[in-house]
Amino acid sequence: MRLDSLVRFLDDYLRIAAEVADAPEALNGLQVSNSGDVSRLAAAVDLCEATVRQATEQHADCLLVHPDVGNNPVLARMLDIKVRGDFGSYHGAPAGVWGEYHGTREELSWALTKALGTAPRLFPFGPERVQRVGIVTGSGGSLIPQAAAAGLDTFVTGEGQHWTFFDAEELGLNVFYAGHYATETVGVKALAEHVSRKFDLPWVFLDHPTGL
């Protein structure tokens, strides 16, 4: 298919132009164009030399990276969390989603391990039986106070700074740090699958984990 047709679809589907706020330094949308045709997609979390090289090795002519839209609700579905709404704020837009989960901390930890392929780190300062869970993928540790203010008992994110341990402890919240990279693999995979089905294009995921 033509690259310009795919770009128009993605810009509209991901609401790049208007509705989705992002950091001022973020450059969303088409970064580099090829000759104008797309026959095979590659998806990765990050745009870097390594993933560009892998895309070339996989004979892909379009690389999709790090879409912020979708990570939170996709991970919620994978964890069997019934999303009830948004919470928190990031650049004027909702930061995450929250929903209902009926199980223990241990069961949620296992679900995260199964979904992401890596065991999360847990700050076990909330109830052992989990009910209201918030999700902000990536580096969301600073939103622990917002999760507590929203009445959540458990917060799932990728990573956070040292002092976020004390936020979780003093606010009485379970916090799972499941990895910045790992939590942000789910959205780009979901986007690639959606584009693949819509336009009948093969795709491949390029795994380049940072360990963070």
mmCIF file of C-alpha atoms in Angstrom:
data_model
loop_
_atom_site.group_PDB
_atom_site.id
_atom_site.type_symbol
_atom_site.label_atom_id
_atom_site.label_comp_id
_atom_site.label_asym_id
_atom_site.label_seq_id
_atom_site.Cartn_x
_atom_site.Cartn_y
_atom_site.Cartn_z
ATOM 1 C CA MET A 1 0.000 0.000 0.000
ATOM 2 C CA ARG A 2 1.025 3.642 -0.305
ATOM 3 C CA LEU A 3 2.874 5.176 2.649
ATOM 4 C CA ASP A 4 0.864 8.404 2.539
ATOM 5 C CA SER A 5 -2.391 6.425 2.903
ATOM 6 C CA LEU A 6 -1.012 4.563 5.913
ATOM 7 C CA VAL A 7 0.231 7.797 7.498
ATOM 8 C CA ARG A 8 -3.167 9.455 7.090
ATOM 9 C CA PHE A 9 -4.843 6.456 8.718
ATOM 10 C CA LEU A 10 -2.400 6.400 11.653
ATOM 11 C CA ASP A 11 -2.586 10.158 12.249
ATOM 12 C CA ASP A 12 -6.367 9.916 12.406
ATOM 13 C CA TYR A 13 -6.513 6.674 14.403
ATOM 14 C CA LEU A 14 -3.984 7.879 16.995
ATOM 15 C CA ARG A 15 -5.455 11.414 17.071
ATOM 16 C CA ILE A 16 -1.981 12.906 16.734
ATOM 17 C CA ALA A 17 -2.969 16.351 15.527
ATOM 18 C CA ALA A 18 -5.388 17.478 18.207
ATOM 19 C CA GLU A 19 -6.707 15.322 21.022
ATOM 20 C CA VAL A 20 -3.738 13.456 22.470
ATOM 21 C CA ALA A 21 -1.437 15.698 24.509
ATOM 22 C CA ASP A 22 2.242 14.865 24.849
ATOM 23 C CA ALA A 23 5.491 16.312 26.136
ATOM 24 C CA PRO A 24 6.674 19.425 24.244
ATOM 25 C CA GLU A 25 9.796 17.615 23.031
ATOM 26 C CA ALA A 26 7.842 14.661 21.608
ATOM 27 C CA LEU A 27 7.761 14.334 17.823
ATOM 28 C CA ASN A 28 4.738 12.235 16.933
ATOM 29 C CA GLY A 29 3.785 11.104 13.452
ATOM 30 C CA LEU A 30 5.913 10.218 10.442
ATOM 31 C CA GLN A 31 9.627 10.668 11.211
ATOM 32 C CA VAL A 32 11.361 9.463 8.030
ATOM 33 C CA SER A 33 9.734 8.464 4.764
ATOM 34 C CA ASN A 34 10.824 5.759 2.346
ATOM 35 C CA SER A 35 10.239 5.613 -1.410
ATOM 36 C CA GLY A 36 6.478 5.631 -0.818
ATOM 37 C CA ASP A 37 5.354 1.985 -0.628
ATOM 38 C CA VAL A 38 4.751 -0.313 2.355
ATOM 39 C CA SER A 39 4.655 -4.093 2.063
ATOM 40 C CA ARG A 40 5.795 -5.296 5.526
ATOM 41 C CA LEU A 41 5.493 -3.702 8.971
ATOM 42 C CA ALA A 42 7.851 -3.890 11.914
ATOM 43 C CA ALA A 43 6.929 -2.789 15.440
ATOM 44 C CA ALA A 44 9.284 -1.814 18.270
ATOM 45 C CA VAL A 45 9.105 0.096 21.530
ATOM 46 C CA ASP A 46 11.897 2.540 20.672
ATOM 47 C CA LEU A 47 13.310 4.189 17.567
ATOM 48 C CA CYS A 48 17.057 3.657 17.705
ATOM 49 C CA GLU A 49 19.885 2.383 15.529
ATOM 50 C CA ALA A 50 19.376 -1.197 16.710
ATOM 51 C CA THR A 51 15.664 -1.389 15.834
ATOM 52 C CA VAL A 52 16.216 0.300 12.467
ATOM 53 C CA ARG A 53 18.894 -2.312 11.709
ATOM 54 C CA GLN A 54 16.559 -5.129 12.805
ATOM 55 C CA ALA A 55 13.771 -3.739 10.628
ATOM 56 C CA THR A 56 16.123 -3.788 7.632
ATOM 57 C CA GLU A 57 17.151 -7.369 8.414
ATOM 58 C CA GLN A 58 13.457 -8.357 8.536
ATOM 59 C CA HIS A 59 12.873 -6.686 5.126
ATOM 60 C CA ALA A 60 10.337 -4.318 6.687
ATOM 61 C CA ASP A 61 9.705 -1.010 4.959
ATOM 62 C CA CYS A 62 7.675 0.639 7.754
ATOM 63 C CA LEU A 63 8.639 0.765 11.436
ATOM 64 C CA LEU A 64 5.999 1.600 14.086
ATOM 65 C CA VAL A 65 7.366 2.683 17.471
ATOM 66 C CA HIS A 66 6.153 3.670 20.972
ATOM 67 C CA PRO A 67 2.513 4.737 20.482
ATOM 68 C CA ASP A 68 1.249 6.162 23.764
ATOM 69 C CA VAL A 69 -2.389 5.505 22.830
ATOM 70 C CA GLY A 70 -3.365 1.986 23.788
ATOM 71 C CA ASN A 71 -0.696 0.783 26.237
ATOM 72 C CA ASN A 72 -2.814 1.246 29.356
ATOM 73 C CA PRO A 73 -6.113 -0.293 28.190
ATOM 74 C CA VAL A 74 -4.328 -3.111 26.342
ATOM 75 C CA LEU A 75 -2.399 -4.087 29.470
ATOM 76 C CA ALA A 76 -5.607 -3.865 31.513
ATOM 77 C CA ARG A 77 -7.284 -6.379 29.181
ATOM 78 C CA MET A 78 -4.283 -8.700 29.430
ATOM 79 C CA LEU A 79 -4.545 -8.603 33.234
ATOM 80 C CA ASP A 80 -8.324 -9.148 33.227
ATOM 81 C CA ILE A 81 -8.911 -5.729 34.779
ATOM 82 C CA LYS A 82 -12.332 -4.305 33.915
ATOM 83 C CA VAL A 83 -11.642 -0.675 33.025
ATOM 84 C CA ARG A 84 -14.063 1.785 34.639
ATOM 85 C CA GLY A 85 -12.462 5.115 33.779
ATOM 86 C CA ASP A 86 -9.413 7.377 33.588
ATOM 87 C CA PHE A 87 -7.351 8.860 36.397
ATOM 88 C CA GLY A 88 -4.436 11.213 36.851
ATOM 89 C CA SER A 89 -3.178 13.955 34.556
ATOM 90 C CA TYR A 90 -0.287 14.283 32.103
ATOM 91 C CA HIS A 91 0.078 17.484 30.045
ATOM 92 C CA GLY A 92 -3.607 18.167 30.522
ATOM 93 C CA ALA A 93 -4.761 14.719 29.375
ATOM 94 C CA PRO A 94 -5.708 11.645 31.448
ATOM 95 C CA ALA A 95 -2.550 9.814 32.479
ATOM 96 C CA GLY A 96 -3.894 6.318 33.000
ATOM 97 C CA VAL A 97 -6.838 3.991 33.334
ATOM 98 C CA TRP A 98 -8.297 2.335 36.401
ATOM 99 C CA GLY A 99 -10.497 -0.681 36.784
ATOM 100 C CA GLU A 100 -11.727 -3.494 38.975
ATOM 101 C CA TYR A 101 -9.704 -6.599 39.757
ATOM 102 C CA HIS A 102 -10.757 -9.411 42.042
ATOM 103 C CA GLY A 103 -7.761 -11.325 43.310
ATOM 104 C CA THR A 104 -4.673 -11.184 45.477
ATOM 105 C CA ARG A 105 -1.416 -9.307 45.023
ATOM 106 C CA GLU A 106 0.262 -12.620 44.266
ATOM 107 C CA GLU A 107 -2.270 -13.418 41.539
ATOM 108 C CA LEU A 108 -1.820 -9.994 39.965
ATOM 109 C CA SER A 109 1.960 -10.400 40.126
ATOM 110 C CA TRP A 110 1.690 -13.716 38.304
ATOM 111 C CA ALA A 111 -0.636 -12.187 35.702
ATOM 112 C CA LEU A 112 1.919 -9.436 35.038
ATOM 113 C CA THR A 113 4.722 -11.957 34.744
ATOM 114 C CA LYS A 114 2.704 -14.019 32.265
ATOM 115 C CA ALA A 115 1.629 -10.978 30.218
ATOM 116 C CA LEU A 116 5.022 -9.269 30.011
ATOM 117 C CA GLY A 117 7.496 -12.124 30.341
ATOM 118 C CA THR A 118 9.250 -10.586 33.334
ATOM 119 C CA ALA A 119 8.500 -10.609 37.063
ATOM 120 C CA PRO A 120 7.486 -7.221 38.536
ATOM 121 C CA ARG A 121 8.889 -5.607 41.671
ATOM 122 C CA LEU A 122 6.213 -5.081 44.331
ATOM 123 C CA PHE A 123 5.885 -2.482 47.077
ATOM 124 C CA PRO A 124 3.264 -4.334 49.210
ATOM 125 C CA PHE A 125 1.819 -1.439 51.180
ATOM 126 C CA GLY A 126 -1.851 -1.795 50.196
ATOM 127 C CA PRO A 127 -4.379 -4.548 50.908
ATOM 128 C CA GLU A 128 -3.526 -8.162 50.150
ATOM 129 C CA ARG A 129 -6.845 -8.497 48.303
ATOM 130 C CA VAL A 130 -6.780 -6.172 45.306
ATOM 131 C CA GLN A 131 -9.917 -4.380 44.090
ATOM 132 C CA ARG A 132 -9.175 -1.032 42.385
ATOM 133 C CA VAL A 133 -6.125 -0.950 40.102
ATOM 134 C CA GLY A 134 -4.624 1.941 38.156
ATOM 135 C CA ILE A 135 -2.276 1.537 35.192
ATOM 136 C CA VAL A 136 0.210 3.998 33.708
ATOM 137 C CA THR A 137 2.820 2.279 31.558
ATOM 138 C CA GLY A 138 6.400 3.509 31.292
ATOM 139 C CA SER A 139 7.832 5.858 33.911
ATOM 140 C CA GLY A 140 4.751 6.510 36.032
ATOM 141 C CA GLY A 141 6.076 6.292 39.582
ATOM 142 C CA SER A 142 5.520 10.002 40.212
ATOM 143 C CA LEU A 143 1.775 9.416 39.815
ATOM 144 C CA ILE A 144 1.504 7.312 42.990
ATOM 145 C CA PRO A 145 -0.092 10.237 44.891
ATOM 146 C CA GLN A 146 -2.620 10.692 42.070
ATOM 147 C CA ALA A 147 -3.449 6.981 42.202
ATOM 148 C CA ALA A 148 -4.038 7.213 45.942
ATOM 149 C CA ALA A 149 -6.133 10.375 45.532
ATOM 150 C CA ALA A 150 -8.310 8.495 43.014
ATOM 151 C CA GLY A 151 -9.154 5.916 45.689
ATOM 152 C CA LEU A 152 -7.120 3.093 44.153
ATOM 153 C CA ASP A 153 -5.514 0.411 46.297
ATOM 154 C CA THR A 154 -3.013 -0.813 43.687
ATOM 155 C CA PHE A 155 -0.955 0.904 40.986
ATOM 156 C CA VAL A 156 0.825 -0.759 38.055
ATOM 157 C CA THR A 157 3.538 1.097 36.149
ATOM 158 C CA GLY A 158 6.963 0.560 34.651
ATOM 159 C CA GLU A 159 9.431 2.328 36.896
ATOM 160 C CA GLY A 160 9.893 5.194 39.324
ATOM 161 C CA GLN A 161 12.460 7.126 41.294
ATOM 162 C CA HIS A 162 13.892 6.103 44.667
ATOM 163 C CA TRP A 163 11.581 8.324 46.689
ATOM 164 C CA THR A 164 8.452 6.739 45.224
ATOM 165 C CA PHE A 165 8.977 3.852 47.662
ATOM 166 C CA PHE A 166 8.088 6.235 50.495
ATOM 167 C CA ASP A 167 5.073 7.595 48.602
ATOM 168 C CA ALA A 168 3.712 4.050 48.327
ATOM 169 C CA GLU A 169 4.547 3.269 51.959
ATOM 170 C CA GLU A 170 3.026 6.412 53.440
ATOM 171 C CA LEU A 171 -0.074 6.412 51.214
ATOM 172 C CA GLY A 172 -0.792 2.703 51.782
ATOM 173 C CA LEU A 173 -0.706 1.623 48.144
ATOM 174 C CA ASN A 174 0.389 -1.582 46.443
ATOM 175 C CA VAL A 175 2.767 -0.576 43.634
ATOM 176 C CA PHE A 176 4.013 -2.907 40.926
ATOM 177 C CA TYR A 177 7.058 -1.816 38.921
ATOM 178 C CA ALA A 178 6.900 -4.106 35.897
ATOM 179 C CA GLY A 179 9.569 -2.450 33.750
ATOM 180 C CA HIS A 180 9.452 0.676 31.589
ATOM 181 C CA TYR A 181 10.258 -1.246 28.424
ATOM 182 C CA ALA A 182 8.118 -4.290 29.181
ATOM 183 C CA THR A 183 4.961 -2.314 29.952
ATOM 184 C CA GLU A 184 5.283 -0.383 26.697
ATOM 185 C CA THR A 185 5.585 -3.391 24.395
ATOM 186 C CA VAL A 186 1.858 -4.069 24.514
ATOM 187 C CA GLY A 187 0.536 -0.957 22.775
ATOM 188 C CA VAL A 188 2.793 -1.033 19.752
ATOM 189 C CA LYS A 189 2.017 -4.727 19.239
ATOM 190 C CA ALA A 190 -1.706 -4.007 19.399
ATOM 191 C CA LEU A 191 -1.301 -1.151 16.902
ATOM 192 C CA ALA A 192 0.691 -3.321 14.491
ATOM 193 C CA GLU A 193 -1.901 -6.092 14.719
ATOM 194 C CA HIS A 194 -4.690 -3.598 14.008
ATOM 195 C CA VAL A 195 -2.910 -2.126 10.973
ATOM 196 C CA SER A 196 -2.013 -5.610 9.751
ATOM 197 C CA ARG A 197 -5.635 -6.762 9.838
ATOM 198 C CA LYS A 198 -6.995 -3.594 8.261
ATOM 199 C CA PHE A 199 -4.535 -3.440 5.352
ATOM 200 C CA ASP A 200 -3.553 -7.129 5.063
ATOM 201 C CA LEU A 201 0.126 -6.403 5.755
ATOM 202 C CA PRO A 202 2.511 -8.872 7.435
ATOM 203 C CA TRP A 203 4.300 -7.579 10.535
ATOM 204 C CA VAL A 204 7.026 -8.515 13.021
ATOM 205 C CA PHE A 205 7.878 -7.308 16.518
ATOM 206 C CA LEU A 206 11.488 -6.230 17.042
ATOM 207 C CA ASP A 207 12.478 -6.971 20.638
ATOM 208 C CA HIS A 208 15.281 -4.713 21.910
ATOM 209 C CA PRO A 209 14.859 -4.693 25.721
ATOM 210 C CA THR A 210 16.679 -2.191 27.903
ATOM 211 C CA GLY A 211 16.232 -4.058 31.179
ATOM 212 C CA LEU A 212 14.675 -0.935 32.691
#
